[in-house]
XYZ file of C-alpha atoms in Angstrom:
288
model
C 39.602 57.115 38.620
C 42.568 59.490 39.570
C 42.740 60.916 43.155
C 41.296 64.432 43.049
C 43.754 67.367 44.348
C 43.045 70.852 45.299
C 45.540 73.792 45.914
C 44.597 76.302 48.645
C 46.934 79.165 48.110
C 47.798 81.832 50.805
C 49.926 84.855 50.642
C 51.932 86.335 48.146
C 52.210 86.146 44.165
C 55.262 84.053 44.647
C 53.168 81.338 46.284
C 50.702 81.376 43.123
C 53.352 80.856 41.109
C 54.592 78.032 43.181
C 51.226 76.594 43.107
C 51.162 76.589 39.295
C 54.506 74.741 39.184
C 53.088 71.801 41.719
C 50.071 71.683 39.383
C 52.118 70.977 36.231
C 53.995 68.436 38.135
C 51.222 66.375 38.835
C 50.863 63.235 36.204
C 49.091 60.838 38.339
C 46.528 63.176 39.784
C 43.636 65.133 38.758
C 43.619 68.893 39.672
C 40.207 69.983 40.982
C 39.106 73.595 41.686
C 35.933 72.083 43.737
C 37.418 71.833 47.314
C 34.506 69.534 48.284
C 35.232 67.200 45.670
C 39.010 66.833 46.621
C 40.649 63.884 47.907
C 43.821 65.592 48.835
C 44.309 69.213 49.708
C 47.367 70.930 49.111
C 48.200 73.982 51.582
C 50.638 76.493 50.063
C 51.086 78.280 53.431
C 51.973 82.138 54.087
C 53.594 83.179 57.772
C 54.390 86.578 57.100
C 51.903 87.745 60.080
C 50.601 85.909 62.778
C 47.384 86.340 61.114
C 48.280 84.430 58.280
C 49.549 81.649 60.522
C 46.192 81.728 62.259
C 44.379 81.506 58.923
C 46.431 78.450 57.683
C 45.898 76.615 60.948
C 42.350 77.102 60.830
C 42.124 76.073 57.257
C 44.046 72.716 57.867
C 41.819 71.810 61.177
C 38.502 72.482 59.068
C 39.680 70.426 56.223
C 40.878 67.458 58.317
C 37.594 67.348 60.253
C 36.254 67.053 56.646
C 38.063 64.071 55.915
C 40.484 65.456 53.597
C 44.258 64.293 53.445
C 46.016 67.441 53.934
C 49.796 68.231 52.589
C 51.494 71.554 53.792
C 54.027 73.560 51.858
C 54.952 77.082 51.550
C 56.411 79.419 54.207
C 54.177 78.147 56.758
C 56.126 74.579 56.567
C 59.090 75.799 58.301
C 57.310 77.524 61.225
C 54.234 75.558 61.760
C 54.942 72.250 59.842
C 56.277 70.305 62.762
C 53.600 71.061 65.136
C 50.992 70.433 62.753
C 52.765 67.080 61.860
C 53.307 66.172 65.219
C 49.522 66.925 65.930
C 48.427 64.461 62.948
C 46.707 67.771 61.184
C 48.605 66.918 57.913
C 49.907 63.812 56.309
C 52.886 65.423 55.092
C 54.942 68.421 55.111
C 57.287 69.735 52.568
C 59.412 72.830 51.768
C 60.141 74.880 48.966
C 62.548 72.815 47.375
C 60.668 69.721 47.423
C 57.955 70.817 45.525
C 59.016 69.435 41.977
C 58.574 65.899 43.899
C 55.126 66.610 44.545
C 53.770 63.892 42.169
C 55.953 61.196 43.891
C 55.170 62.725 47.488
C 51.462 62.549 47.011
C 52.113 58.840 46.151
C 53.408 57.844 49.424
C 51.315 55.772 51.583
C 53.330 56.560 54.703
C 53.602 60.253 56.304
C 56.445 62.634 55.498
C 58.269 65.431 56.880
C 60.728 66.843 54.304
C 61.721 70.458 54.521
C 64.755 70.183 52.240
C 67.220 73.241 51.935
C 66.882 77.043 51.458
C 69.811 77.485 48.996
C 67.954 75.982 45.981
C 67.361 77.862 42.909
C 63.945 77.258 41.301
C 64.372 77.061 37.574
C 61.000 75.797 36.873
C 59.338 76.961 33.522
C 55.508 76.725 33.442
C 53.425 76.371 30.287
C 50.007 78.349 31.604
C 48.460 79.568 34.526
C 45.199 78.013 35.241
C 42.281 80.577 36.092
C 44.362 83.581 35.540
C 44.384 86.225 32.844
C 47.915 87.499 33.925
C 50.997 85.362 34.046
C 53.315 85.362 37.293
C 57.086 85.311 36.647
C 59.368 84.488 39.302
C 62.491 85.995 39.055
C 64.327 85.417 42.379
C 64.038 83.740 45.723
C 64.744 84.759 49.238
C 65.725 87.916 51.038
C 69.464 88.991 52.213
C 67.997 92.087 54.151
C 67.524 91.339 57.727
C 64.399 93.708 59.042
C 64.403 93.098 62.826
C 60.495 92.127 62.366
C 60.821 89.717 59.349
C 60.909 85.751 59.481
C 60.751 85.717 55.603
C 64.855 85.296 55.278
C 64.649 82.287 57.678
C 62.099 80.566 55.762
C 62.721 81.466 52.283
C 66.557 81.747 52.368
C 68.794 84.686 51.281
C 68.341 86.217 48.066
C 69.468 84.471 44.745
C 68.260 85.031 41.268
C 67.093 82.941 38.419
C 68.894 82.480 35.516
C 68.175 85.170 33.024
C 67.806 82.453 30.267
C 65.391 80.511 32.132
C 63.302 83.666 32.802
C 62.910 84.637 29.254
C 62.118 81.322 28.130
C 59.405 81.233 30.520
C 58.212 84.626 29.348
C 58.389 83.246 25.722
C 56.477 80.417 26.310
C 53.506 82.036 28.031
C 53.354 84.586 25.369
C 52.963 81.888 22.679
C 50.133 80.657 24.937
C 48.177 84.153 24.778
C 49.421 85.982 27.816
C 50.196 89.470 27.334
C 50.495 90.766 31.000
C 53.363 89.690 33.178
C 53.829 90.214 36.933
C 57.411 90.009 38.004
C 57.572 88.235 41.517
C 59.781 86.950 44.109
C 60.660 87.506 48.038
C 62.633 90.468 47.149
C 62.541 91.329 43.202
C 64.765 94.185 43.744
C 67.512 92.170 44.615
C 67.357 90.510 41.392
C 70.991 89.985 39.786
C 72.798 91.476 43.120
C 76.384 90.730 42.697
C 75.972 89.946 39.059
C 76.026 92.063 36.057
C 72.493 92.287 35.568
C 69.459 93.751 37.263
C 65.917 94.113 37.097
C 65.792 97.204 34.779
C 67.770 95.478 32.187
C 65.795 92.032 32.528
C 62.422 94.120 31.672
C 63.891 95.518 28.788
C 64.545 92.339 27.344
C 61.201 90.743 28.420
C 59.633 93.746 26.329
C 61.351 92.860 23.015
C 59.558 89.413 23.357
C 56.605 89.206 20.671
C 53.163 89.435 22.509
C 54.538 91.323 25.714
C 52.204 94.042 26.333
C 52.735 95.050 29.836
C 54.848 94.453 32.647
C 53.906 94.649 36.288
C 56.147 94.800 39.321
C 55.724 93.319 42.892
C 57.009 95.295 45.864
C 60.188 96.849 45.683
C 62.472 98.470 48.410
C 63.084 102.296 48.119
C 66.912 101.692 48.044
C 66.663 99.416 45.008
C 65.269 102.333 42.774
C 68.421 103.009 40.833
C 69.200 105.346 37.884
C 69.143 102.462 35.609
C 65.684 101.485 36.857
C 64.349 105.083 36.627
C 65.221 105.071 32.897
C 62.509 102.276 32.033
C 59.800 104.482 33.840
C 59.161 106.382 30.406
C 58.669 102.821 28.797
C 54.961 102.234 27.533
C 55.086 98.712 28.181
C 55.532 99.368 32.274
C 52.458 99.429 34.243
C 51.939 102.805 35.911
C 51.858 101.425 39.443
C 54.715 100.744 41.880
C 54.451 99.402 45.398
C 57.417 100.647 47.338
C 57.465 99.381 50.884
C 58.369 101.977 53.357
C 57.224 100.352 56.788
C 57.807 103.626 58.667
C 58.935 107.161 58.378
C 60.528 107.815 61.608
C 64.449 107.820 62.084
C 64.241 106.265 65.317
C 61.525 103.479 64.153
C 63.624 102.794 61.042
C 66.705 102.196 62.976
C 64.896 99.639 65.318
C 63.478 97.850 62.273
C 67.179 97.584 60.717
C 65.600 99.205 57.797
C 67.871 100.583 54.866
C 65.644 103.485 53.801
C 65.515 107.092 54.962
C 62.569 109.238 55.193
C 63.832 112.218 53.523
C 65.108 110.028 50.506
C 61.802 108.135 50.518
C 59.960 111.715 50.144
C 61.927 112.881 47.336
C 61.465 109.523 45.480
C 57.691 109.327 45.987
C 57.343 112.980 44.793
C 59.390 112.438 41.793
C 57.292 109.195 40.965
C 54.150 110.969 41.357
C 55.110 114.065 39.113
C 55.921 111.155 36.509
C 52.210 109.824 37.098
C 52.676 106.789 38.868
C 50.177 105.517 41.340
C 51.970 104.427 44.340
C 51.048 102.153 47.035
C 53.119 101.065 50.461
C 53.126 99.496 53.229
C 53.427 100.862 56.988
C 53.684 98.922 60.027
C 51.858 100.857 63.077
C 52.198 98.822 66.002
């Protein structure tokens, strides 16, 4: 009988994709959706807020008390991995660049701590999304913005884009397996193709031409990433009529302290225009 592995995914859609990648790499283990039946628990962690860190620590401690073998990965591996490892709370810690080796890592009998590097480009192609009706497509990794409050560039690295051919192959395979709705995800998806002759708008156009693709949804965008070419695709029927655009604040003084790139006056014009085009809009604000 194979050892049973349970995946606990915290945080963003990027982590959902990464968990699926790891699931497909497990050859010598059985995946279970029953937490209690698992022998090993993989915690794909989030560290974007103190609350996220606290939730991960609490979950790890609870699983250890229940006698589970716990492995930690995700963003929290870079911020809390060492302390949890030294405290004996987890059997192993591994970074994002190491997840493709998960089958071999789980076969180890000794404890391990391998964060890897933050420069890798994830060219993983998955065939399915277990328990999901929509497919998540990771198009980039990392963020080169340096907002003063944000730790993400230090745990995900600078922005780098996944090769377009890999992304389109991913969509083609998933569409062939019955998925019609696709959610583009990444650390900062609007930075896709930066410094290259490609961008998120041209990528979506190519995706829409693949047979079986009915709808494309987007993760969070930055206001400064809404380009003229992006505005051209707003009329396309395959684009979900909802956009999440991160503002974080409207005060000029606070935006400067946050080291943000957006400006309130321009944000207001953008939101007004998008609303008039019939888009439902979501955003984030930091209020304390």
